[in-house]
Short mmCIF file of C-alpha atoms and ligand atoms in Angstrom, two decimals:
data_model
loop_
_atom_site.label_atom_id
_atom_site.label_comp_id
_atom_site.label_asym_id
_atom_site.label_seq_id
_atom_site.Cartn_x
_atom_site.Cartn_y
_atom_site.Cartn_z
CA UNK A 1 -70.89 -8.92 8.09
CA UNK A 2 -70.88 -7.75 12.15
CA UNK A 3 -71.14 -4.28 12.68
CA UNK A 4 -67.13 -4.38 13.51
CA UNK A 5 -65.63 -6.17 10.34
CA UNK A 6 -66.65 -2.80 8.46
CA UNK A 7 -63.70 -0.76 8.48
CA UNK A 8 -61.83 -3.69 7.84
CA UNK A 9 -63.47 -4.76 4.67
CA UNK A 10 -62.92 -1.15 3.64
CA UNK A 11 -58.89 -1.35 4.42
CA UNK A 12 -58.44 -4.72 2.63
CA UNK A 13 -60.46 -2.93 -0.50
CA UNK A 14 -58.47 0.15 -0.33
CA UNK A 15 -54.97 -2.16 -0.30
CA UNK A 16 -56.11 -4.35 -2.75
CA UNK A 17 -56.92 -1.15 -5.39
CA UNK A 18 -53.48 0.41 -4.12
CA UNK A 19 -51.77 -2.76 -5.00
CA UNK A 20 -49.50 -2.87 -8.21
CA UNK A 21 -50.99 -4.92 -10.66
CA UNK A 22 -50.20 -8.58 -10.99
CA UNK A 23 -47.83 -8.78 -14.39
CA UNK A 24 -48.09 -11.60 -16.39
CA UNK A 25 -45.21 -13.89 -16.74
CA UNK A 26 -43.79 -13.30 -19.97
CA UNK A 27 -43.86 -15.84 -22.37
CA UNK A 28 -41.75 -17.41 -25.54
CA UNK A 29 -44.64 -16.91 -28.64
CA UNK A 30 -44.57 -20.75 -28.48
CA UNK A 31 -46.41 -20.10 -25.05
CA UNK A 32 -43.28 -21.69 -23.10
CA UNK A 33 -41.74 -19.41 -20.02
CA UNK A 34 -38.27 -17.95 -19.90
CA UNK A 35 -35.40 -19.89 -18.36
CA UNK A 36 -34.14 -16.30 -16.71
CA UNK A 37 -34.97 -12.89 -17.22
CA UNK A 38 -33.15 -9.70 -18.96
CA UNK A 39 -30.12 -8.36 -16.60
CA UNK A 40 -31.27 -5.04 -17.77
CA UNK A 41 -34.14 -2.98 -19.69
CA UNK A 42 -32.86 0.44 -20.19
CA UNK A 43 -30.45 -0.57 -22.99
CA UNK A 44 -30.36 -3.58 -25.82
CA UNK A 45 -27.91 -5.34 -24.86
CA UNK A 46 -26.07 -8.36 -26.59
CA UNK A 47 -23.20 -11.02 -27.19
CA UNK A 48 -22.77 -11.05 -23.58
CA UNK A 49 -18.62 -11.42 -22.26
CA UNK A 50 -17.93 -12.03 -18.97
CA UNK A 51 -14.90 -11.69 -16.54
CA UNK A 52 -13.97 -11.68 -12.86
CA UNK A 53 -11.76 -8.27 -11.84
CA UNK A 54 -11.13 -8.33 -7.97
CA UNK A 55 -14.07 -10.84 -7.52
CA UNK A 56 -16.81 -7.97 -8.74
CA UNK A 57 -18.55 -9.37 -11.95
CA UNK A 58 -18.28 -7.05 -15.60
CA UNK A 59 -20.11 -8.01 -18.62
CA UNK A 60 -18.81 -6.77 -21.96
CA UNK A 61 -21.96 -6.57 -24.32
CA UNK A 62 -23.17 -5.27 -27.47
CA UNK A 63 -25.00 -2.04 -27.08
CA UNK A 64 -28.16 -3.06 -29.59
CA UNK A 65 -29.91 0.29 -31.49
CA UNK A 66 -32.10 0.89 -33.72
CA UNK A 67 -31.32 1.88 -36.38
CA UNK A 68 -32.94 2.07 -40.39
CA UNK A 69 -31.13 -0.97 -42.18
CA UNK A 70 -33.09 -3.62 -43.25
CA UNK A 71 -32.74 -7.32 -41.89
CA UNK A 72 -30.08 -9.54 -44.41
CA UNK A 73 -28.40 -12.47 -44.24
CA UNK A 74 -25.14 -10.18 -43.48
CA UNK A 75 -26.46 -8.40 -40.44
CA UNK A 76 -26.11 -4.75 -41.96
CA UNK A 77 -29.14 -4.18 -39.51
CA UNK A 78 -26.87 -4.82 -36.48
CA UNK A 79 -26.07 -0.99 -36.61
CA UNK A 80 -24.38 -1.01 -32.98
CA UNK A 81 -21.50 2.28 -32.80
CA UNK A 82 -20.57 2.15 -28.78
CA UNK A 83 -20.00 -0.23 -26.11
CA UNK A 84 -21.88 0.83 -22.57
CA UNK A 85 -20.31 -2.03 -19.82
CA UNK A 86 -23.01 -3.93 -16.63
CA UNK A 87 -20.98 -4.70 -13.44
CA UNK A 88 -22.88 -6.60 -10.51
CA UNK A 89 -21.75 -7.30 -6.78
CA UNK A 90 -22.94 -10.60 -6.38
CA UNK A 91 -25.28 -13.06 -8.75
CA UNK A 92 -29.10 -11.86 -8.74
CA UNK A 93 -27.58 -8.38 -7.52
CA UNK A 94 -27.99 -4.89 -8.50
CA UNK A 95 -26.73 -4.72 -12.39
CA UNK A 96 -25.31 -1.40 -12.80
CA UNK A 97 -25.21 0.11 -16.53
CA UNK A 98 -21.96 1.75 -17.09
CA UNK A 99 -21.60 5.14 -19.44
CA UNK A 100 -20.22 4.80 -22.85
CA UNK A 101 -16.98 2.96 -22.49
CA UNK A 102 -15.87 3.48 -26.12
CA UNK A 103 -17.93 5.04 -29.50
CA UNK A 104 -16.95 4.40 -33.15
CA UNK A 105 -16.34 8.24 -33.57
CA UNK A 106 -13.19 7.47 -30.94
CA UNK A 107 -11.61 4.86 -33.41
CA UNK A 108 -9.41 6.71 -36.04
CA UNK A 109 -9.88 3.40 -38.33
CA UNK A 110 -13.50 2.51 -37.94
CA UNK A 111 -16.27 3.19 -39.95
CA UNK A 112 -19.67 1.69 -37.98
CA UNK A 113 -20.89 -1.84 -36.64
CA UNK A 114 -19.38 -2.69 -33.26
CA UNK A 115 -20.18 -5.73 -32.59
CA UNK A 116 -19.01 -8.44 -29.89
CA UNK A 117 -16.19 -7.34 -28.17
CA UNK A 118 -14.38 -8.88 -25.05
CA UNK A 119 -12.14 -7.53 -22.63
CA UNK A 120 -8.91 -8.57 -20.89
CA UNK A 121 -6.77 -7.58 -17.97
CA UNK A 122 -3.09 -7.52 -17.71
CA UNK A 123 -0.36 -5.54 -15.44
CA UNK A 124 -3.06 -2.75 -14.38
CA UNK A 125 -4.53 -2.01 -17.45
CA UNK A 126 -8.04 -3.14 -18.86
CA UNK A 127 -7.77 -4.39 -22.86
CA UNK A 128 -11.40 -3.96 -24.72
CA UNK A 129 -11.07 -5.71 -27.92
CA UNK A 130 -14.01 -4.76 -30.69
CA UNK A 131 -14.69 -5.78 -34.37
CA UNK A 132 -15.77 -3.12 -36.43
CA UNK A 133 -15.90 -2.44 -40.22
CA UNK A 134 -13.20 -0.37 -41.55
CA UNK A 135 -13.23 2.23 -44.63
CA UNK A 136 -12.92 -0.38 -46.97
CA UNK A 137 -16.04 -2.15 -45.22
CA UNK A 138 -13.81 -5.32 -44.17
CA UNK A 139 -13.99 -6.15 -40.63
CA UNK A 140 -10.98 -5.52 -38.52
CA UNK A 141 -10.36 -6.17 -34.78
CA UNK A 142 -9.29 -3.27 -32.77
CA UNK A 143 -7.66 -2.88 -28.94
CA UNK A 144 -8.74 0.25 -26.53
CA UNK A 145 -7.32 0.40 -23.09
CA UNK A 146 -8.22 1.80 -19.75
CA UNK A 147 -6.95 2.02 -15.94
CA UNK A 148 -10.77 1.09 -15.62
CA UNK A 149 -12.67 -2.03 -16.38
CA UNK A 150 -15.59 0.29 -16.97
CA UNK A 151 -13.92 2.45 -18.87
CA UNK A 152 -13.64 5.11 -20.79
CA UNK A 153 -11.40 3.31 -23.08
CA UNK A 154 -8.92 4.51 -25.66
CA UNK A 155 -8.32 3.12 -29.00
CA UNK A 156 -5.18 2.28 -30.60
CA UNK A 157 -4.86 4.40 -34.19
CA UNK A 158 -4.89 1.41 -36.41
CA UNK A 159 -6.47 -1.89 -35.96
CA UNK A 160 -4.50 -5.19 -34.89
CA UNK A 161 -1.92 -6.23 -37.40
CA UNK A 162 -3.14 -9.51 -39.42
CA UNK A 163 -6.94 -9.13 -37.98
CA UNK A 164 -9.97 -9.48 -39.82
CA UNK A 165 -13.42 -11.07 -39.04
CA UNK A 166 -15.31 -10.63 -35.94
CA UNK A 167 -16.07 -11.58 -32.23
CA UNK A 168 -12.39 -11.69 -30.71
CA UNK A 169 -13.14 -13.72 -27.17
CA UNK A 170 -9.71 -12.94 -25.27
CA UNK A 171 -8.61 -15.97 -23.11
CA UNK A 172 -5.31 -15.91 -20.53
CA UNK A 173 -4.60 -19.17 -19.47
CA UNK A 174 -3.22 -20.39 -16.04
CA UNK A 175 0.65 -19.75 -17.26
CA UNK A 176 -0.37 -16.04 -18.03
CA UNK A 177 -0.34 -16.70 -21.67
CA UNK A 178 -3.18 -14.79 -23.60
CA UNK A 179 -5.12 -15.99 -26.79
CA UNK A 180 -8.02 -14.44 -29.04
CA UNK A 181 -10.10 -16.63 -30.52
CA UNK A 182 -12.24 -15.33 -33.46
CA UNK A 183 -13.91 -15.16 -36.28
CA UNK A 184 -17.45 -15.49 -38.11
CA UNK A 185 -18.98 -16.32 -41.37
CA UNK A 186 -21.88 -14.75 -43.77
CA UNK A 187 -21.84 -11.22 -42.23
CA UNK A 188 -18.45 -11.88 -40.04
CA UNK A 189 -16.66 -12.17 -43.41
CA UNK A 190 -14.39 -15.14 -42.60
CA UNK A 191 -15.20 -16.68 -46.31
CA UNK A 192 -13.79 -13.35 -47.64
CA UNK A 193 -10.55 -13.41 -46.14
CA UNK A 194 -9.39 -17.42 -46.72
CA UNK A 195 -5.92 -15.96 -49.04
CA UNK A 196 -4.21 -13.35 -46.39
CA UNK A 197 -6.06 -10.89 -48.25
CA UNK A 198 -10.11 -9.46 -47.76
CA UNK A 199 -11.89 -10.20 -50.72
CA UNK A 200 -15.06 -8.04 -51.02
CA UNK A 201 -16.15 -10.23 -54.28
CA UNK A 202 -15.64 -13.52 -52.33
CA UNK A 203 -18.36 -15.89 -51.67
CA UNK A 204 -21.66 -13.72 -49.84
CA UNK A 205 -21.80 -16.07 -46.82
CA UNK A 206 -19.53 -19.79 -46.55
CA UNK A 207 -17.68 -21.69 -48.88
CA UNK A 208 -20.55 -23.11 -50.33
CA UNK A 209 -19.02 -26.67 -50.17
CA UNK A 210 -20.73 -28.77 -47.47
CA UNK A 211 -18.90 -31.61 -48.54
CA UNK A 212 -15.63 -29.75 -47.47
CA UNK A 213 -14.31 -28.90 -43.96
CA UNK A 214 -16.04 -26.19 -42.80
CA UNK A 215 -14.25 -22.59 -42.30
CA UNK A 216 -12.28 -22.45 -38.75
CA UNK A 217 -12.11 -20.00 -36.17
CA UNK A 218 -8.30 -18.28 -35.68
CA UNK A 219 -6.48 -17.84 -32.77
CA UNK A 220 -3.47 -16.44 -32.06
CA UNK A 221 -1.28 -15.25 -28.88
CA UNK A 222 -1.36 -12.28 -27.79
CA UNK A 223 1.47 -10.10 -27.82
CA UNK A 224 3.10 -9.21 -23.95
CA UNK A 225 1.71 -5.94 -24.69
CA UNK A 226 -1.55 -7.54 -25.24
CA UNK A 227 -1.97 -4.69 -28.77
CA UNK A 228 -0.87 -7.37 -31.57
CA UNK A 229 -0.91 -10.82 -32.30
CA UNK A 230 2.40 -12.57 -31.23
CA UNK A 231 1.97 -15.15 -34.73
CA UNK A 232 -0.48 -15.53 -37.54
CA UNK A 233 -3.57 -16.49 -36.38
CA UNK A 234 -3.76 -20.04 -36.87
CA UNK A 235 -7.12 -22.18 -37.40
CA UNK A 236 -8.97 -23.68 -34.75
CA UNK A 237 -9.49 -27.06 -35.46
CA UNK A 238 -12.61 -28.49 -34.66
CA UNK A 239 -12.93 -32.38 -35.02
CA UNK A 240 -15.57 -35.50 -34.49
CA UNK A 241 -14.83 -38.35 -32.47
CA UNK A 242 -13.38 -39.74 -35.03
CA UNK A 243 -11.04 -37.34 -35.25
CA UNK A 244 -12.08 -35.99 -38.59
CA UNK A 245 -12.66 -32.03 -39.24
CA UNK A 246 -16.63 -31.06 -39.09
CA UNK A 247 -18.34 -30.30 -42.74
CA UNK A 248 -19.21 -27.33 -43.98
CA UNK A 249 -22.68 -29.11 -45.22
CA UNK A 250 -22.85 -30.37 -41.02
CA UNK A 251 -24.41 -26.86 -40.34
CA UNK A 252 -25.75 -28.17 -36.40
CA UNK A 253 -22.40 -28.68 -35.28
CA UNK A 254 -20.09 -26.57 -37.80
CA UNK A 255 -18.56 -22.82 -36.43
CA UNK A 256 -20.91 -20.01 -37.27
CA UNK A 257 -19.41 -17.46 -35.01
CA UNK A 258 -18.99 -16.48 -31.37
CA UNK A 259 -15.81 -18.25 -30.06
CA UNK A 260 -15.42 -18.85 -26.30
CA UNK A 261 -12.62 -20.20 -24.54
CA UNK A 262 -12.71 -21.38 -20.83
CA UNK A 263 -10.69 -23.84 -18.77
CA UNK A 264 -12.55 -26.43 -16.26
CA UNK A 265 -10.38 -28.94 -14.58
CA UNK A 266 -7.00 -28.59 -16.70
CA UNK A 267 -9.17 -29.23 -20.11
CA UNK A 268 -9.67 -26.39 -22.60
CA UNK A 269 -13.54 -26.11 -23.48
CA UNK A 270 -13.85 -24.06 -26.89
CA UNK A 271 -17.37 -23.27 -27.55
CA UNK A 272 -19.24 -21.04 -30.81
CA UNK A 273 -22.59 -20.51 -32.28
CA UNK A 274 -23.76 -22.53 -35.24
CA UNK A 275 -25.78 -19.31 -36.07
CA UNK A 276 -28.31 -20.63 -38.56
CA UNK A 277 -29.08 -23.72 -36.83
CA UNK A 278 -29.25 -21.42 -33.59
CA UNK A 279 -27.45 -23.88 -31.30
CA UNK A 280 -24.07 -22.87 -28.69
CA UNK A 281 -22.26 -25.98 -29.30
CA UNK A 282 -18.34 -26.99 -27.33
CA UNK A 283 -16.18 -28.86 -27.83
CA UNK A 284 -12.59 -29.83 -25.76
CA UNK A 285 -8.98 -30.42 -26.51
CA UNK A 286 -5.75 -30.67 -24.12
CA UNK A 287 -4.38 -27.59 -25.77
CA UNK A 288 -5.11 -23.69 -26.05
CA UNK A 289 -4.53 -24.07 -29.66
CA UNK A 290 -6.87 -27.36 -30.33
CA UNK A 291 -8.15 -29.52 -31.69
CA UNK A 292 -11.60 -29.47 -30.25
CA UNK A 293 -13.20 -32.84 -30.41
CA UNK A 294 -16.73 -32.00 -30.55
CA UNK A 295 -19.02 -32.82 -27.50
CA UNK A 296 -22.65 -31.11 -27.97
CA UNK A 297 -25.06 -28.12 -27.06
CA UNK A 298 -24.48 -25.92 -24.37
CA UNK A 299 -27.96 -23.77 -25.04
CA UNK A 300 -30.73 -25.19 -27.29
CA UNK A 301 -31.98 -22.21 -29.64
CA UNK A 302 -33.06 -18.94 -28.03
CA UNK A 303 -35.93 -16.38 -28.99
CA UNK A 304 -34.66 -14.62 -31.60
CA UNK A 305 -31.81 -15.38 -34.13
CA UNK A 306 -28.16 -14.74 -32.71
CA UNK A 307 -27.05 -16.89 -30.12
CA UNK A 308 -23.74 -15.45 -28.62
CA UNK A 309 -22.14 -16.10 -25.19
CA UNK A 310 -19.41 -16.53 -22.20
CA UNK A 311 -19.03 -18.90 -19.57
CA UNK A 312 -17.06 -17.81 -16.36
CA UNK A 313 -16.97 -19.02 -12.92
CA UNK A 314 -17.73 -16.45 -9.96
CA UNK A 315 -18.32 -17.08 -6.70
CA UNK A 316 -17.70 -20.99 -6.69
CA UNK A 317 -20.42 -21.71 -9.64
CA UNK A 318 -20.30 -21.94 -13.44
CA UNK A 319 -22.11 -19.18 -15.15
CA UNK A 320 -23.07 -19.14 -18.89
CA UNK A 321 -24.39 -15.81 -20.21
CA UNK A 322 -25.87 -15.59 -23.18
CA UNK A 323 -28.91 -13.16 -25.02
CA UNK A 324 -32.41 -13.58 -26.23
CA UNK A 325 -35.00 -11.33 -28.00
CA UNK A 326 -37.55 -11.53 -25.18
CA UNK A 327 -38.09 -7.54 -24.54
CA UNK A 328 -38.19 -6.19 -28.47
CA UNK A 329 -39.22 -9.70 -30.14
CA UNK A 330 -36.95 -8.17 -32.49
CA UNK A 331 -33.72 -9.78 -34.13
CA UNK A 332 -31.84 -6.79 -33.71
CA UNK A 333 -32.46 -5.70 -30.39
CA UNK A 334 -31.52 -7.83 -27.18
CA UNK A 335 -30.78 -8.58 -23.97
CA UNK A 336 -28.21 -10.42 -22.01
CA UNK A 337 -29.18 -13.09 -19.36
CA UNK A 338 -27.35 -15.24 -17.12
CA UNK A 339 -27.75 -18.89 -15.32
CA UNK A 340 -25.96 -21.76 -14.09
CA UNK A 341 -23.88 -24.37 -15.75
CA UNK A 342 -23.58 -28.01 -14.63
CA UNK A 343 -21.06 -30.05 -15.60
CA UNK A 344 -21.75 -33.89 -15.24
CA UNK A 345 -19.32 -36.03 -13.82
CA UNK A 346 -17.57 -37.15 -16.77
CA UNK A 347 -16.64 -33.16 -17.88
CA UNK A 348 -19.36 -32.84 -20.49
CA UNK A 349 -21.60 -29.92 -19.91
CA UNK A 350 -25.48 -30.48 -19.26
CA UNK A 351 -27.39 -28.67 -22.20
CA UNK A 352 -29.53 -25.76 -20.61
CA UNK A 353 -33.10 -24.79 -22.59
CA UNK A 354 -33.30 -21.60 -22.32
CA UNK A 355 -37.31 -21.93 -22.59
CA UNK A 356 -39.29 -24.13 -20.10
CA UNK A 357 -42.54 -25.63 -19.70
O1 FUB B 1 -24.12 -8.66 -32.47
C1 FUB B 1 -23.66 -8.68 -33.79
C2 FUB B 1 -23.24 -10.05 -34.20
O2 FUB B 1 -24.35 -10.93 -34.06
C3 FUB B 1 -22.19 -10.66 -33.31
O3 FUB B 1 -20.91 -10.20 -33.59
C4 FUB B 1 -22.44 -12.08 -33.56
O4 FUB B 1 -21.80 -12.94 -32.67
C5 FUB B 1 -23.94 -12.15 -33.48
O5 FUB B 1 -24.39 -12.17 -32.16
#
């Protein structure tokens, strides 16, 4: 070392001990690296839906907690009771974390568990639609409104007319029509309401008969006040190739929960978790109202045991947003990504893994 390179040895010492320190990418505990990372860390977030308004992007999520209930096979230990909403300029921008849009001590009819809501705009005002559990512990779907699609919303008194189950995923079409989709088994309760009525002694978590079809997903207009359902909800039906209804026993393709409706080149794309298989699956029909002729994955299994999403298109690209485990390792407390969607030439969507080498 010359008498001159001194001061600079000392400089690049000092830098490198003033440096942050390198982070280690994080890693799925199979060792494999994340497809994206978390939108945001200061709140669990979840069940991820998102919309355009005026070209800026909002995601309506579940607002994860912690809370004391142990895991079950119903999901009492998804213990969520307010909705917080993200908004973001531009893809990879700033994600900004809204203040509580709406808390369960605002709903006259609800009792706890918010979980996946959705949100809709029609005529200047913003719709947030939310299942919770009512006094009776069924799950009901509810409407709040708000000149703001951040909120705060305000809830109707009473729940919609003729809902039950969860995850309503609100859908206006190209005509201006609007439709909810919904509905979930095991802990969404849609074995417990198959008579017009909510059974609380009905079967714990399907109808137990693989051989049969398997439950459907509802979906109904909405109303031009967007508040009720314009007609029973009807069910969604979801079909093979073949044309025949999937199985309740088919448990990698069957609807667990999570409904999503989008449109891509005049077709309607309907897509749902199969929950405990772990897989988004789609599948597309020529009508709002189905049938869905089942196509395949959208998103191989994430960390973690939910898989919930939305797919939207924003600034000329397809979007699917979705939510993994990877900050908390823990079931019950996530957070919502994003990435792109490819379609391949023939409509079908490429299947993302949402875990790479
Ligand atoms: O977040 C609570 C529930 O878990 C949602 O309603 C389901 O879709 C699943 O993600």
């Amino acid at each position: 070392m010359t008498r001159r390179s001194a001061p600079l040895a000392a400089l690049l010492l000092l830098a490198a001990a003033s440096a942050p320190a390198q982070q280690p990418e994080p890693r799925a505990p199979d060792g494999r690296r994340y497809l994206s990372q978390p939108l945001v860390s200061e709140i669990y977030t979840a069940d991820p839906s998102a919309h355009v308004f005026n070209g800026k992007l909002y995601i309506y999520p579940s607002h994860d907690i912690d809370g004391p209930a142990p895991e079950d096979d119903l999901g009492g230990h998804f213990e969520m009771r307010d909705y917080r909403v993200l908004s973001m300029d531009s893809p990879g921008g700033k994600v900004t974390v809204h203040p509580v849009a709406l808390d369960v001590k605002q709903v006259p009819w609800a009792t706890k568990q918010m979980w996946a809501p959705d949100a809709a705009y029609k005529d200047g005002t913003y719709f947030l639609y939310f299942p919770a559990k009512d006094k009776a512990g069924a799950f009901r779907i509810g409407v709040a409104t708000s000149k703001s699609p951040t909120g705060p919303f305000t809830a109707e008194p009473q729940p919609i007319r003729g809902s039950f189950s969860i995850d309503p995923a609100v859908f206006t079409d190209t005509d201006g029509k609007s439709y909810m989709y919904f509905g979930g088994i095991w802990g969404g309760q849609l074995q417990r309401n198959t008579t017009g009525r909510y059974d609380a002694n009905g079967s714990k978590t399907d109808l137990n008969a693989p051989d049969k079809p398997a439950l459907s997903p509802k979906v109904a207009m909405m109303s031009a006040d967007m508040k009720q359902f314009a007609h029973p909800p009807r069910d969604v039906r979801i079909v093979d190739e073949a044309g025949k209804p999937l199985l309740g026993g088919d448990t990698d393709r069957r609807f667990f929960e999570a409904a999503w409706m989008h449109k891509y080149k005049g077709k309607y794309y309907f897509s749902w978790s199969t929950g405990d298989t772990h897989y988004l699956a789609y599948g597309i029909g020529t009508s709002p109202y189905g049938p869905f002729t089942y196509k395949g994955r959208i998103l191989e299994p994430v960390v973690g045991w939910t898989t919930h999403h939305s797919i939207v298109e924003w600034q000329g690209k397809w979007w699917l947003f979705y939510a993994d485990s990877q900050l908390s390792g823990q079931t019950r407390l996530r957070n919502v990504k994003m990435t792109e969607l490819h379609y391949n030439p023939d409509g079908t969507i490429r299947t993302i893994d949402p875990l790479v080498k």
